[in-house]
PDB file of C-alpha atoms in Angstrom:
ATOM      1  CA  THR A   1     116.249  57.096 -20.725  1.00 42.00           C
ATOM      2  CA  MET A   2     113.865  55.477 -23.114  1.00 40.00           C
ATOM      3  CA  ASN A   3     110.119  55.618 -22.286  1.00 44.00           C
ATOM      4  CA  SER A   4     107.765  52.852 -23.134  1.00 40.00           C
ATOM      5  CA  ILE A   5     105.026  53.197 -25.820  1.00 41.00           C
ATOM      6  CA  LEU A   6     101.447  52.331 -25.524  1.00 44.00           C
ATOM      7  CA  ARG A   7     100.562  50.581 -28.886  1.00 47.00           C
ATOM      8  CA  GLU A   8      96.629  51.983 -29.315  1.00 50.00           C
ATOM      9  CA  VAL A   9      94.825  50.354 -32.120  1.00 50.00           C
ATOM     10  CA  GLY A  10      92.851  53.648 -32.432  1.00 52.00           C
ATOM     11  CA  ASN A  11      89.497  55.741 -32.090  1.00 62.00           C
ATOM     12  CA  THR A  12      87.299  53.676 -29.571  1.00 70.00           C
ATOM     13  CA  ASP A  13      83.849  55.607 -30.502  1.00 85.00           C
ATOM     14  CA  TRP A  14      82.812  53.132 -33.279  1.00 92.00           C
ATOM     15  CA  ILE A  15      84.277  50.176 -31.295  1.00 92.00           C
ATOM     16  CA  THR A  16      82.444  51.234 -28.593  1.00 93.00           C
ATOM     17  CA  ILE A  17      79.009  51.044 -30.794  1.00 94.00           C
ATOM     18  CA  VAL A  18      79.692  47.545 -31.983  1.00 95.00           C
ATOM     19  CA  ILE A  19      80.099  46.487 -28.165  1.00 95.00           C
ATOM     20  CA  LEU A  20      77.079  48.056 -27.292  1.00 96.00           C
ATOM     21  CA  ILE A  21      74.839  46.729 -30.115  1.00 96.00           C
ATOM     22  CA  SER A  22      76.528  43.142 -29.547  1.00 96.00           C
ATOM     23  CA  ILE A  23      74.935  43.541 -25.975  1.00 96.00           C
ATOM     24  CA  VAL A  24      71.569  44.401 -27.307  1.00 97.00           C
ATOM     25  CA  PHE A  25      71.671  41.005 -28.960  1.00 96.00           C
ATOM     26  CA  VAL A  26      72.274  38.966 -25.545  1.00 96.00           C
ATOM     27  CA  ILE A  27      69.760  41.099 -23.853  1.00 96.00           C
ATOM     28  CA  LEU A  28      67.122  40.151 -26.283  1.00 96.00           C
ATOM     29  CA  ALA A  29      67.923  36.513 -26.218  1.00 96.00           C
ATOM     30  CA  LYS A  30      67.776  37.011 -22.145  1.00 95.00           C
ATOM     31  CA  ARG A  31      64.687  38.498 -22.072  1.00 95.00           C
ATOM     32  CA  MET A  32      63.138  36.686 -24.836  1.00 94.00           C
ATOM     33  CA  PHE A  33      64.256  33.071 -23.818  1.00 94.00           C
ATOM     34  CA  TYR A  34      65.080  33.445 -20.234  1.00 94.00           C
ATOM     35  CA  SER A  35      65.297  29.658 -19.593  1.00 93.00           C
ATOM     36  CA  ARG A  36      66.861  28.893 -22.545  1.00 93.00           C
ATOM     37  CA  PHE A  37      69.328  31.804 -21.601  1.00 94.00           C
ATOM     38  CA  LEU A  38      70.183  30.196 -18.241  1.00 94.00           C
ATOM     39  CA  ASN A  39      70.946  26.726 -19.680  1.00 93.00           C
ATOM     40  CA  PHE A  40      73.159  28.421 -22.484  1.00 93.00           C
ATOM     41  CA  MET A  41      75.287  30.076 -19.920  1.00 94.00           C
ATOM     42  CA  VAL A  42      76.605  26.733 -18.408  1.00 92.00           C
ATOM     43  CA  LEU A  43      77.146  24.893 -21.636  1.00 91.00           C
ATOM     44  CA  PRO A  44      80.426  23.812 -21.145  1.00 87.00           C
ATOM     45  CA  PHE A  45      79.852  22.285 -17.820  1.00 87.00           C
ATOM     46  CA  ASN A  46      76.424  20.627 -18.581  1.00 83.00           C
ATOM     47  CA  ASN A  47      74.816  19.018 -21.908  1.00 83.00           C
ATOM     48  CA  LYS A  48      71.251  19.920 -20.692  1.00 87.00           C
ATOM     49  CA  TYR A  49      71.039  22.880 -22.965  1.00 89.00           C
ATOM     50  CA  LEU A  50      72.297  20.403 -26.007  1.00 88.00           C
ATOM     51  CA  PHE A  51      69.839  17.806 -25.110  1.00 86.00           C
ATOM     52  CA  ILE A  52      66.669  19.998 -24.329  1.00 87.00           C
ATOM     53  CA  TYR A  53      66.956  22.236 -27.571  1.00 85.00           C
ATOM     54  CA  ASN A  54      68.412  19.787 -30.077  1.00 81.00           C
ATOM     55  CA  LYS A  55      65.055  19.604 -32.026  1.00 76.00           C
ATOM     56  CA  LYS A  56      62.997  20.807 -35.020  1.00 65.00           C
ATOM     57  CA  ASP A  57      64.389  24.413 -36.192  1.00 65.00           C
ATOM     58  CA  ILE A  58      67.465  23.711 -33.949  1.00 75.00           C
ATOM     59  CA  LEU A  59      69.449  26.339 -36.693  1.00 75.00           C
ATOM     60  CA  LEU A  60      66.714  28.690 -37.330  1.00 80.00           C
ATOM     61  CA  ASN A  61      65.427  30.374 -34.211  1.00 87.00           C
ATOM     62  CA  TRP A  62      65.485  33.751 -32.873  1.00 91.00           C
ATOM     63  CA  PHE A  63      67.779  32.801 -29.544  1.00 93.00           C
ATOM     64  CA  HIS A  64      70.375  31.071 -32.052  1.00 91.00           C
ATOM     65  CA  ILE A  65      70.023  34.187 -34.316  1.00 92.00           C
ATOM     66  CA  PHE A  66      70.761  36.366 -31.418  1.00 95.00           C
ATOM     67  CA  ILE A  67      73.427  34.493 -29.845  1.00 95.00           C
ATOM     68  CA  SER A  68      75.321  34.114 -33.265  1.00 94.00           C
ATOM     69  CA  ALA A  69      75.084  37.720 -34.118  1.00 95.00           C
ATOM     70  CA  PHE A  70      76.682  38.583 -30.788  1.00 97.00           C
ATOM     71  CA  GLN A  71      79.332  36.051 -31.416  1.00 96.00           C
ATOM     72  CA  ILE A  72      80.286  37.126 -34.839  1.00 95.00           C
ATOM     73  CA  MET A  73      80.338  40.740 -33.999  1.00 96.00           C
ATOM     74  CA  ASN A  74      82.701  40.041 -30.941  1.00 96.00           C
ATOM     75  CA  LEU A  75      84.757  37.410 -32.981  1.00 95.00           C
ATOM     76  CA  THR A  76      85.274  40.308 -35.994  1.00 94.00           C
ATOM     77  CA  LEU A  77      86.218  42.994 -33.443  1.00 94.00           C
ATOM     78  CA  PHE A  78      88.818  40.311 -31.616  1.00 95.00           C
ATOM     79  CA  ILE A  79      90.275  39.375 -34.981  1.00 91.00           C
ATOM     80  CA  PHE A  80      90.538  43.170 -35.763  1.00 91.00           C
ATOM     81  CA  TYR A  81      92.296  43.591 -32.507  1.00 92.00           C
ATOM     82  CA  THR A  82      94.451  40.463 -33.007  1.00 90.00           C
ATOM     83  CA  THR A  83      95.570  41.607 -36.562  1.00 87.00           C
ATOM     84  CA  ASN A  84      97.052  44.798 -35.258  1.00 86.00           C
ATOM     85  CA  ILE A  85      98.505  43.834 -31.744  1.00 86.00           C
ATOM     86  CA  LEU A  86      99.570  40.130 -32.192  1.00 83.00           C
ATOM     87  CA  PHE A  87     100.905  40.188 -36.137  1.00 76.00           C
ATOM     88  CA  ASN A  88     101.254  43.882 -36.623  1.00 72.00           C
ATOM     89  CA  ALA A  89      99.014  44.187 -39.185  1.00 63.00           C
ATOM     90  CA  GLU A  90      98.599  47.962 -38.838  1.00 64.00           C
ATOM     91  CA  LEU A  91      94.852  48.044 -39.751  1.00 63.00           C
ATOM     92  CA  THR A  92      93.911  51.544 -39.755  1.00 64.00           C
ATOM     93  CA  ALA A  93      91.264  52.219 -36.942  1.00 71.00           C
ATOM     94  CA  ASP A  94      88.303  52.623 -39.591  1.00 78.00           C
ATOM     95  CA  PRO A  95      84.937  51.044 -39.431  1.00 86.00           C
ATOM     96  CA  VAL A  96      85.159  49.893 -42.930  1.00 88.00           C
ATOM     97  CA  ASN A  97      88.220  47.474 -42.052  1.00 86.00           C
ATOM     98  CA  TYR A  98      85.669  45.989 -39.401  1.00 90.00           C
ATOM     99  CA  LEU A  99      83.025  45.458 -41.667  1.00 92.00           C
ATOM    100  CA  ILE A 100      85.279  43.777 -44.315  1.00 90.00           C
ATOM    101  CA  ILE A 101      86.092  41.357 -41.698  1.00 89.00           C
ATOM    102  CA  PHE A 102      82.711  40.910 -40.721  1.00 93.00           C
ATOM    103  CA  GLY A 103      81.280  40.489 -44.173  1.00 93.00           C
ATOM    104  CA  LEU A 104      83.976  37.741 -44.765  1.00 89.00           C
ATOM    105  CA  LEU A 105      83.136  36.071 -41.586  1.00 90.00           C
ATOM    106  CA  VAL A 106      79.620  35.724 -42.521  1.00 91.00           C
ATOM    107  CA  VAL A 107      80.151  34.338 -45.965  1.00 90.00           C
ATOM    108  CA  PHE A 108      82.568  31.899 -44.493  1.00 86.00           C
ATOM    109  CA  PHE A 109      80.075  30.602 -41.689  1.00 87.00           C
ATOM    110  CA  VAL A 110      77.265  30.517 -44.034  1.00 88.00           C
ATOM    111  CA  LEU A 111      78.924  28.781 -46.790  1.00 86.00           C
ATOM    112  CA  LYS A 112      80.271  26.021 -44.184  1.00 84.00           C
ATOM    113  CA  ILE A 113      77.001  25.386 -43.259  1.00 84.00           C
ATOM    114  CA  PHE A 114      75.516  24.811 -46.423  1.00 84.00           C
ATOM    115  CA  ILE A 115      78.560  22.876 -47.290  1.00 80.00           C
ATOM    116  CA  GLN A 116      77.552  20.481 -44.300  1.00 78.00           C
ATOM    117  CA  LEU A 117      74.133  20.461 -45.161  1.00 78.00           C
ATOM    118  CA  GLY A 118      74.760  19.514 -48.667  1.00 78.00           C
ATOM    119  CA  ASN A 119      76.897  16.829 -47.297  1.00 71.00           C
ATOM    120  CA  SER A 120      73.900  15.395 -45.242  1.00 68.00           C
ATOM    121  CA  PHE A 121      71.864  15.042 -48.348  1.00 71.00           C
ATOM    122  CA  VAL A 122      74.766  12.898 -50.016  1.00 65.00           C
ATOM    123  CA  PHE A 123      75.286  10.639 -47.016  1.00 64.00           C
ATOM    124  CA  ASP A 124      71.231  10.747 -46.224  1.00 65.00           C
ATOM    125  CA  ASN A 125      71.418  11.553 -42.684  1.00 74.00           C
ATOM    126  CA  GLN A 126      70.310  15.067 -42.116  1.00 76.00           C
ATOM    127  CA  LYS A 127      69.292  14.869 -38.643  1.00 80.00           C
ATOM    128  CA  THR A 128      72.682  13.685 -37.529  1.00 79.00           C
ATOM    129  CA  ILE A 129      74.556  16.174 -39.177  1.00 80.00           C
ATOM    130  CA  THR A 130      72.330  19.077 -38.365  1.00 84.00           C
ATOM    131  CA  GLU A 131      72.589  17.820 -34.509  1.00 85.00           C
ATOM    132  CA  ILE A 132      76.702  17.967 -35.136  1.00 85.00           C
ATOM    133  CA  ILE A 133      76.232  21.666 -36.740  1.00 86.00           C
ATOM    134  CA  PHE A 134      74.071  22.732 -33.924  1.00 89.00           C
ATOM    135  CA  LYS A 135      76.532  21.412 -31.240  1.00 90.00           C
ATOM    136  CA  LYS A 136      79.658  23.191 -32.970  1.00 90.00           C
ATOM    137  CA  ILE A 137      77.773  26.391 -33.202  1.00 92.00           C
ATOM    138  CA  SER A 138      76.335  26.453 -29.816  1.00 93.00           C
ATOM    139  CA  PHE A 139      80.130  26.104 -28.287  1.00 93.00           C
ATOM    140  CA  MET A 140      81.606  28.633 -30.774  1.00 94.00           C
ATOM    141  CA  ASN A 141      78.646  31.011 -29.520  1.00 95.00           C
ATOM    142  CA  PHE A 142      79.275  30.711 -25.954  1.00 96.00           C
ATOM    143  CA  SER A 143      83.007  31.410 -26.665  1.00 96.00           C
ATOM    144  CA  GLY A 144      81.759  34.561 -27.937  1.00 95.00           C
ATOM    145  CA  LEU A 145      81.114  35.178 -24.168  1.00 96.00           C
ATOM    146  CA  VAL A 146      85.202  34.981 -23.916  1.00 96.00           C
ATOM    147  CA  LEU A 147      85.588  37.061 -27.015  1.00 96.00           C
ATOM    148  CA  PHE A 148      83.139  39.883 -25.512  1.00 97.00           C
ATOM    149  CA  LEU A 149      85.240  40.161 -22.049  1.00 97.00           C
ATOM    150  CA  ALA A 150      88.492  40.228 -24.205  1.00 97.00           C
ATOM    151  CA  ASN A 151      87.064  43.110 -26.255  1.00 96.00           C
ATOM    152  CA  ILE A 152      85.990  45.040 -23.224  1.00 96.00           C
ATOM    153  CA  LEU A 153      89.759  44.749 -21.970  1.00 96.00           C
ATOM    154  CA  LEU A 154      91.591  45.706 -25.389  1.00 94.00           C
ATOM    155  CA  THR A 155      89.139  48.802 -25.744  1.00 93.00           C
ATOM    156  CA  PHE A 156      88.870  50.223 -22.392  1.00 93.00           C
ATOM    157  CA  ILE A 157      91.183  48.339 -19.881  1.00 93.00           C
ATOM    158  CA  LEU A 158      94.325  47.063 -21.417  1.00 92.00           C
ATOM    159  CA  PRO A 159      94.761  48.358 -25.225  1.00 91.00           C
ATOM    160  CA  GLY A 160      97.396  46.606 -26.921  1.00 87.00           C
ATOM    161  CA  SER A 161      97.826  43.828 -24.420  1.00 92.00           C
ATOM    162  CA  LYS A 162      99.362  40.589 -26.069  1.00 93.00           C
ATOM    163  CA  TRP A 163      98.441  38.651 -22.922  1.00 96.00           C
ATOM    164  CA  VAL A 164      94.543  39.658 -23.391  1.00 96.00           C
ATOM    165  CA  ILE A 165      94.881  38.609 -26.796  1.00 95.00           C
ATOM    166  CA  LEU A 166      96.783  34.994 -26.012  1.00 95.00           C
ATOM    167  CA  GLY A 167      94.474  34.216 -23.039  1.00 96.00           C
ATOM    168  CA  GLY A 168      91.043  34.837 -25.207  1.00 95.00           C
ATOM    169  CA  ILE A 169      92.486  32.465 -27.792  1.00 93.00           C
ATOM    170  CA  LEU A 170      93.556  29.900 -25.425  1.00 95.00           C
ATOM    171  CA  LEU A 171      90.012  30.151 -23.670  1.00 95.00           C
ATOM    172  CA  VAL A 172      88.125  29.730 -27.291  1.00 94.00           C
ATOM    173  CA  PHE A 173      90.410  26.704 -28.006  1.00 92.00           C
ATOM    174  CA  VAL A 174      89.439  24.877 -24.806  1.00 94.00           C
ATOM    175  CA  ILE A 175      85.565  25.726 -25.073  1.00 93.00           C
ATOM    176  CA  ASN A 176      85.525  24.478 -28.556  1.00 91.00           C
ATOM    177  CA  LEU A 177      87.684  21.426 -27.558  1.00 91.00           C
ATOM    178  CA  VAL A 178      84.924  20.561 -25.092  1.00 91.00           C
ATOM    179  CA  GLY A 179      82.278  20.836 -28.026  1.00 91.00           C
ATOM    180  CA  TRP A 180      84.436  18.704 -29.883  1.00 87.00           C
ATOM    181  CA  ILE A 181      84.634  16.011 -27.284  1.00 88.00           C
ATOM    182  CA  THR A 182      81.321  16.294 -26.404  1.00 88.00           C
ATOM    183  CA  ILE A 183      80.160  15.617 -30.264  1.00 85.00           C
ATOM    184  CA  LEU A 184      82.663  12.728 -30.374  1.00 84.00           C
ATOM    185  CA  LYS A 185      81.077  10.997 -27.470  1.00 86.00           C
ATOM    186  CA  ASN A 186      77.608  11.647 -28.628  1.00 79.00           C
ATOM    187  CA  HIS A 187      78.051  10.654 -32.316  1.00 77.00           C
ATOM    188  CA  GLN A 188      81.095   8.290 -32.077  1.00 78.00           C
ATOM    189  CA  LYS A 189      79.072   5.362 -34.200  1.00 75.00           C
ATOM    190  CA  TYR A 190      78.103   7.626 -36.923  1.00 69.00           C
ATOM    191  CA  ILE A 191      81.599   9.242 -37.322  1.00 68.00           C
ATOM    192  CA  SER A 192      83.473   5.743 -36.838  1.00 72.00           C
ATOM    193  CA  SER A 193      81.129   4.661 -39.652  1.00 69.00           C
ATOM    194  CA  TYR A 194      82.459   7.865 -42.133  1.00 64.00           C
ATOM    195  CA  PHE A 195      85.771   7.816 -40.311  1.00 65.00           C
ATOM    196  CA  PHE A 196      87.593   8.811 -43.689  1.00 65.00           C
ATOM    197  CA  TYR A 197      84.975  11.392 -44.407  1.00 67.00           C
ATOM    198  CA  PHE A 198      85.097  12.752 -41.063  1.00 67.00           C
ATOM    199  CA  ILE A 199      89.104  13.405 -41.503  1.00 69.00           C
ATOM    200  CA  LEU A 200      88.576  14.835 -44.735  1.00 64.00           C
ATOM    201  CA  TYR A 201      85.988  17.158 -43.303  1.00 65.00           C
ATOM    202  CA  LEU A 202      88.219  18.468 -40.215  1.00 66.00           C
ATOM    203  CA  CYS A 203      90.981  18.949 -42.697  1.00 65.00           C
ATOM    204  CA  ALA A 204      89.012  20.691 -45.233  1.00 63.00           C
ATOM    205  CA  LEU A 205      86.680  22.413 -43.127  1.00 62.00           C
ATOM    206  CA  GLU A 206      88.043  23.026 -39.485  1.00 66.00           C
ATOM    207  CA  ILE A 207      91.494  23.411 -39.901  1.00 66.00           C
ATOM    208  CA  SER A 208      92.441  24.738 -43.322  1.00 65.00           C
ATOM    209  CA  PRO A 209      90.425  27.864 -43.370  1.00 62.00           C
ATOM    210  CA  TYR A 210      92.041  28.894 -39.886  1.00 63.00           C
ATOM    211  CA  ALA A 211      95.483  28.005 -41.200  1.00 63.00           C
ATOM    212  CA  LEU A 212      95.029  30.160 -44.189  1.00 62.00           C
ATOM    213  CA  ILE A 213      93.730  33.083 -42.096  1.00 60.00           C
ATOM    214  CA  VAL A 214      96.811  32.947 -40.061  1.00 61.00           C
ATOM    215  CA  TYR A 215      99.109  32.734 -43.001  1.00 61.00           C
ATOM    216  CA  TYR A 216      97.260  35.597 -44.897  1.00 57.00           C
ATOM    217  CA  VAL A 217      97.581  37.775 -41.752  1.00 54.00           C
ATOM    218  CA  LYS A 218     101.349  37.181 -41.080  1.00 57.00           C
ATOM    219  CA  ALA A 219     101.907  37.661 -44.713  1.00 55.00           C
TER     220      ALA A 219
END
């Protein structure tokens, strides 16, 4: 008889540390900004968070920084698991691989934000572009909660589970789709005025980078 082989990603010691550090960022965000945290937790179901905190310094405040750090740490770990489990990339369970993915994500997101802010100066509409960036990042940060739960399952409960990976990807897609629908509804006049630019933006900065990542991982 053939015995089933459990696919292990590797030593969970450093992964546990990563998860614990990410939790610290959430704890700091909750303790220092309790009311804001509660509004953030119902973001996909209620736009109150977006309306209340859509003001000056919306991209540079400690709550945003803490939650973004939590999201990027868990996104990095989720990508690490995905490349091993879904695409059989055979990354070794070395924290260096995690740090490389983390660094690439940080550079990618920072460059993306700077390009978007640069475009806002070109079109002389910094306020609207900043609001759109804030809303997009807010929904992406909320999806970090889903990634965190998926990482917990993949690390301690269901290691090697493709269903957890696929379920996490689906939920992240749905959350960010809700975010895009919200943006389209709130800024339809602005988007219709720059429709051609908006399509180019979607292709260049929202779709092609992820398509290239998937292609590179599969290759």
